Coordinates of C-alpha atoms in Angstrom, one line a residue:
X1 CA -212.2 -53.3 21.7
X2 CA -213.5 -56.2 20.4
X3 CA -212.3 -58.0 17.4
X4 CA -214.3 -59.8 14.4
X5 CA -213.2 -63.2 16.1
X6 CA -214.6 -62.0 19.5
X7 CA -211.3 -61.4 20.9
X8 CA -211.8 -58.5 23.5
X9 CA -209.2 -55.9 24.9
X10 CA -209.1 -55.6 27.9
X11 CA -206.8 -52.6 29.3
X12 CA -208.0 -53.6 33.3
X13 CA -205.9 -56.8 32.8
X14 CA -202.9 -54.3 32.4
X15 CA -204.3 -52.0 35.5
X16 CA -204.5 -55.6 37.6
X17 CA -200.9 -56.4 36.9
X18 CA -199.0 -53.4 37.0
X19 CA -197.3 -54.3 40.6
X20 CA -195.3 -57.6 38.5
X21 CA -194.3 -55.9 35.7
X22 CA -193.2 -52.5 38.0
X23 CA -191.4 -55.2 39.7
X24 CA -190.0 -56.7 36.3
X25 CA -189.4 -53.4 35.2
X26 CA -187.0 -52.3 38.1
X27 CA -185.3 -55.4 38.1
X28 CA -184.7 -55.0 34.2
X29 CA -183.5 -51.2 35.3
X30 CA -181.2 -52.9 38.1
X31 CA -179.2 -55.0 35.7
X32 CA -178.9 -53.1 32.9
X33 CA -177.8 -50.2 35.2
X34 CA -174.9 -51.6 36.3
X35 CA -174.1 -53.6 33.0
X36 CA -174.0 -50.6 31.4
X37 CA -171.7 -48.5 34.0
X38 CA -169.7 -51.7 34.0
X39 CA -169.1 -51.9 30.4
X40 CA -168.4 -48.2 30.4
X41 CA -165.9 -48.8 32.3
X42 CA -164.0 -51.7 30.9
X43 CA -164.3 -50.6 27.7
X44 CA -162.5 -46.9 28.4
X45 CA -159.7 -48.8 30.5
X46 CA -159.0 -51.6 28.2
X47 CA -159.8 -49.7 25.0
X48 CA -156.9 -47.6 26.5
X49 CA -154.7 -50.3 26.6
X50 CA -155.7 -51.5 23.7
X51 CA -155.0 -48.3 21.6
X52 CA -151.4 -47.9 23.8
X53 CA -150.1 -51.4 22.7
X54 CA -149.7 -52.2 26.1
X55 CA -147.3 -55.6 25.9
X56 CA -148.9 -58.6 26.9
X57 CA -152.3 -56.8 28.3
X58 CA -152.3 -55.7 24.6
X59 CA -153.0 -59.4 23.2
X60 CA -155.8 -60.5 26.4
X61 CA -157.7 -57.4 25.8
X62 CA -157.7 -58.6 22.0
X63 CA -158.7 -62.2 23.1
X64 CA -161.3 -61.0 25.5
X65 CA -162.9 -59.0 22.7
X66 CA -162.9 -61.4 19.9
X67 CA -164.6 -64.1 22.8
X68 CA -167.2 -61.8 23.4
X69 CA -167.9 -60.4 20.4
X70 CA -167.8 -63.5 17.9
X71 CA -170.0 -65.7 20.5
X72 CA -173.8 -65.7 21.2
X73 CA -174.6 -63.6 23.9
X74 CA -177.0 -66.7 24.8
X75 CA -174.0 -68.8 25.2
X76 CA -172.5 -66.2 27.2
X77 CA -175.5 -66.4 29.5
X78 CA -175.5 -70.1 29.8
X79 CA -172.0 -70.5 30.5
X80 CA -172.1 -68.6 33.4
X81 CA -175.2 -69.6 34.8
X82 CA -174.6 -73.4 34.0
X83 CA -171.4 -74.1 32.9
X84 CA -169.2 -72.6 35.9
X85 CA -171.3 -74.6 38.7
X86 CA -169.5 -77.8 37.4
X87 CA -166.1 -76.2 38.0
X88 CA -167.4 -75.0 41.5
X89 CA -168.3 -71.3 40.6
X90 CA -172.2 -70.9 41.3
X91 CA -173.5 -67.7 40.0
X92 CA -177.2 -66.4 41.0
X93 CA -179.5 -65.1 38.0
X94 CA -179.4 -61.4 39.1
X95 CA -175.7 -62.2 39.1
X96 CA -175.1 -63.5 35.8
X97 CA -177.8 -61.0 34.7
X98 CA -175.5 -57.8 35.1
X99 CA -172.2 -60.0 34.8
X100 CA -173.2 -61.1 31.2
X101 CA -174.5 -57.6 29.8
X102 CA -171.1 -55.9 31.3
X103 CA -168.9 -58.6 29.1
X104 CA -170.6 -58.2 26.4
X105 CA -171.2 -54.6 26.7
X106 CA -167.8 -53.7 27.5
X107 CA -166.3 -55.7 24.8
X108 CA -168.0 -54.2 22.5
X109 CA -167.1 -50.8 24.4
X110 CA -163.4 -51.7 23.7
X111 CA -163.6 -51.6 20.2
X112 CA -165.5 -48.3 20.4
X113 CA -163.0 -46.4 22.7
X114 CA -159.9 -48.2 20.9
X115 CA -161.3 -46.6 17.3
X116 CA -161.8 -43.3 19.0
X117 CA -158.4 -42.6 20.9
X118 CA -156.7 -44.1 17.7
X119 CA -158.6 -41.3 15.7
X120 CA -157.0 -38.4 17.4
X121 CA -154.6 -37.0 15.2
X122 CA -151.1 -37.9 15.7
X123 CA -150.0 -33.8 15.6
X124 CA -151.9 -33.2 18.9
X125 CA -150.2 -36.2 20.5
X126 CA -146.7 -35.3 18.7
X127 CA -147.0 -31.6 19.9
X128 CA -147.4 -32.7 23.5
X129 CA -144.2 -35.0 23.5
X130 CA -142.5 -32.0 22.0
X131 CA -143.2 -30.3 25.1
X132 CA -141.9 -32.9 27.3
X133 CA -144.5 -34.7 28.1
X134 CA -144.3 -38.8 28.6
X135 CA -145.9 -40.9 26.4
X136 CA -148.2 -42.2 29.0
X137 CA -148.5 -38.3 29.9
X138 CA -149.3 -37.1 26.2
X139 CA -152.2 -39.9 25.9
X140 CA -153.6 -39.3 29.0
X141 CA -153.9 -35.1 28.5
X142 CA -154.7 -35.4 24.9
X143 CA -156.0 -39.3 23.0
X144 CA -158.3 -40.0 26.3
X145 CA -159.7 -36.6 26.5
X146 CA -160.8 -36.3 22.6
X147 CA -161.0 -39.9 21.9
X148 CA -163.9 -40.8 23.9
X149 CA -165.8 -37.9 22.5
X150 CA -165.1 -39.7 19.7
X151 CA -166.1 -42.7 20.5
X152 CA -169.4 -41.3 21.9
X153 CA -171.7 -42.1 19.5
X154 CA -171.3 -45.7 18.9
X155 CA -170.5 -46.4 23.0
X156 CA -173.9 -44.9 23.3
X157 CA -175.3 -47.0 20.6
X158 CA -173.7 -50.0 22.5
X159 CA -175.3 -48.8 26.1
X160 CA -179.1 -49.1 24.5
X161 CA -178.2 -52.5 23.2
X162 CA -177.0 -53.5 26.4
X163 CA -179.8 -52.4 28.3
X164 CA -182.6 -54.4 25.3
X165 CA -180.4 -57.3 25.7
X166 CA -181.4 -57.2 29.3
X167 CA -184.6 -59.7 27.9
X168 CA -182.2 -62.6 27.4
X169 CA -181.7 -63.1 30.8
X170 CA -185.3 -64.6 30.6
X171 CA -183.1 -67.8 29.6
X172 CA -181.9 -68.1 33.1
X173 CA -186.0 -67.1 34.7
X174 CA -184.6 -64.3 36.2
X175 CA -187.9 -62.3 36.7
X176 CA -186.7 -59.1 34.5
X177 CA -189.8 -57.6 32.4
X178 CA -189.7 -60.1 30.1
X179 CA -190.0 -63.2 32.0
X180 CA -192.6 -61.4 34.6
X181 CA -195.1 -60.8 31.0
X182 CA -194.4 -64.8 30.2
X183 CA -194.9 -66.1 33.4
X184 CA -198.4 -63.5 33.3
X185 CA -199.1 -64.6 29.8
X186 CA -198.7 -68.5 31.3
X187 CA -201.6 -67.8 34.2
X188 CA -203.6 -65.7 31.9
X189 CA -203.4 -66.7 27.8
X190 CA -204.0 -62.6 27.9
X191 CA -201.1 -62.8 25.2
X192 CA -201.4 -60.1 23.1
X193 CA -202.3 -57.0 25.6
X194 CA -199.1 -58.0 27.9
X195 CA -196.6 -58.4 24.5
X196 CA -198.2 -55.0 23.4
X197 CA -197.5 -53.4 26.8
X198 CA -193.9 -54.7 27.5
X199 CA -193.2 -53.8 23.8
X200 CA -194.8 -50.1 24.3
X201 CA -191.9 -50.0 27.5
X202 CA -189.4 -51.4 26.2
X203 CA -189.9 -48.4 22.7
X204 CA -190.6 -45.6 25.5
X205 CA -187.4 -46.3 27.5
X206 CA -185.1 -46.8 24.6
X207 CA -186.6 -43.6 22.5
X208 CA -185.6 -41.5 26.2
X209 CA -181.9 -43.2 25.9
X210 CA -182.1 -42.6 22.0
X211 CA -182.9 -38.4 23.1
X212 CA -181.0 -38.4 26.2
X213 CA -177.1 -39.4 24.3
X214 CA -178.2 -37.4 21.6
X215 CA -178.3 -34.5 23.9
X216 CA -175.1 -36.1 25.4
X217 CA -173.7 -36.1 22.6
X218 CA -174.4 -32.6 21.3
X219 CA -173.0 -31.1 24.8
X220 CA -169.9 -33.1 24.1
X221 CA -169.1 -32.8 20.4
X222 CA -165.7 -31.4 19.3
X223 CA -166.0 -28.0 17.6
X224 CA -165.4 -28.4 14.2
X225 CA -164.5 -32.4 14.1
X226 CA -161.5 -34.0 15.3

């Protein structure tokens, strides 16, 4: 395809380079993957805390979240990958590239699980206690299990954004997808096939994500609301 500036498209360029961005591509995958699992994580266990009141744990979970989620995720990125070597803490970029996205994943995670265990209805919780069951006991048989189906649409919602946010790390040069189509784009000037290509990935992967927790979310939806 030629254009009316004799700009021509070349799809072979794409063909020629598909090793570096498969390679960009996996490392994207590798980060994301356990940013995502990370965040999962933190934010069901300190969401839980958060939603129990626990004393003291209650008020750093709160600080940890308002950090996180009222600061730049660029900042974030920085501070680990610069800031911490001049207090003797040296990070590498694949390091700081899942480290960053579980932070600010699971913060955000924290709020999602907190809303969804604090949405269970107080009956359900009440009715256990008036079996004997602890407090501790009541949450753990009843908030955790219905809360995070709650919760379940917007955690998902924070997983994609985790794993697009995976294209900051190009701040650091650590050769996700991103920084492999620049450093291309740098050799070449073959600008606009490698931005459409890595834009096409980036919409097919997060369109599967998008249909996968849908279906997730279908399997694990509470008959009839909460």
């Amino acid at each position: 395809m030629t254009s009316a500036d004799g700009y021509h498209f070349d799809p072979g360029f794409l063909v020629d380079h598909l090793g570096e961005l498969g390679g960009g591509l996996l490392r994207t995958v590798e980060i994301s993957v356990i940013g995502m699992a990370g965040a999962l994580v933190v934010g069901a266990l300190l969401g839980a805390v958060s939603a129990f009141r626990v004393p003291v744990a209650h008020q750093l979970v709160r600080a940890y979240v308002e950090v996180f989620r009222n600061t730049p995720l660029l900042v974030q990125i920085f501070f680990l990958y610069f800031a911490l070597p001049e207090i003797g803490l040296r990070l590498d970029a694949f390091t700081v590239g899942w480290l960053a996205l579980l932070l600010w994943g699971g913060a955000y995670n924290v709020e999602n699980f907190r809303a969804g265990f604090e949405a269970v209805e107080n009956g359900y919780v009440e009715a256990c206690r008036a079996l004997g069951f602890s407090r501790t006991a009541a949450f753990r048989q009843v908030a955790f299990p219905l809360g995070w189906r709650i919760a379940l649409p917007s955690v998902t919602n924070t997983q994609i954004s985790v794993f697009k946010n995976s294209s900051f790390m190009i701040a650091i040069s650590f050769p996700e997808l991103t920084e492999t189509a620049v450093n291309i784009v740098a050799v070449s000037f073959r600008v606009f096939e490698m931005f459409l290509a890595i834009g096409v990935v980036y919409l097919g992967l997060v369109w599967l994500m998008s249909w996968g927790t849908r279906a997730v979310e279908r399997h694990f939806a509470i008959p009839g609301g909460h």
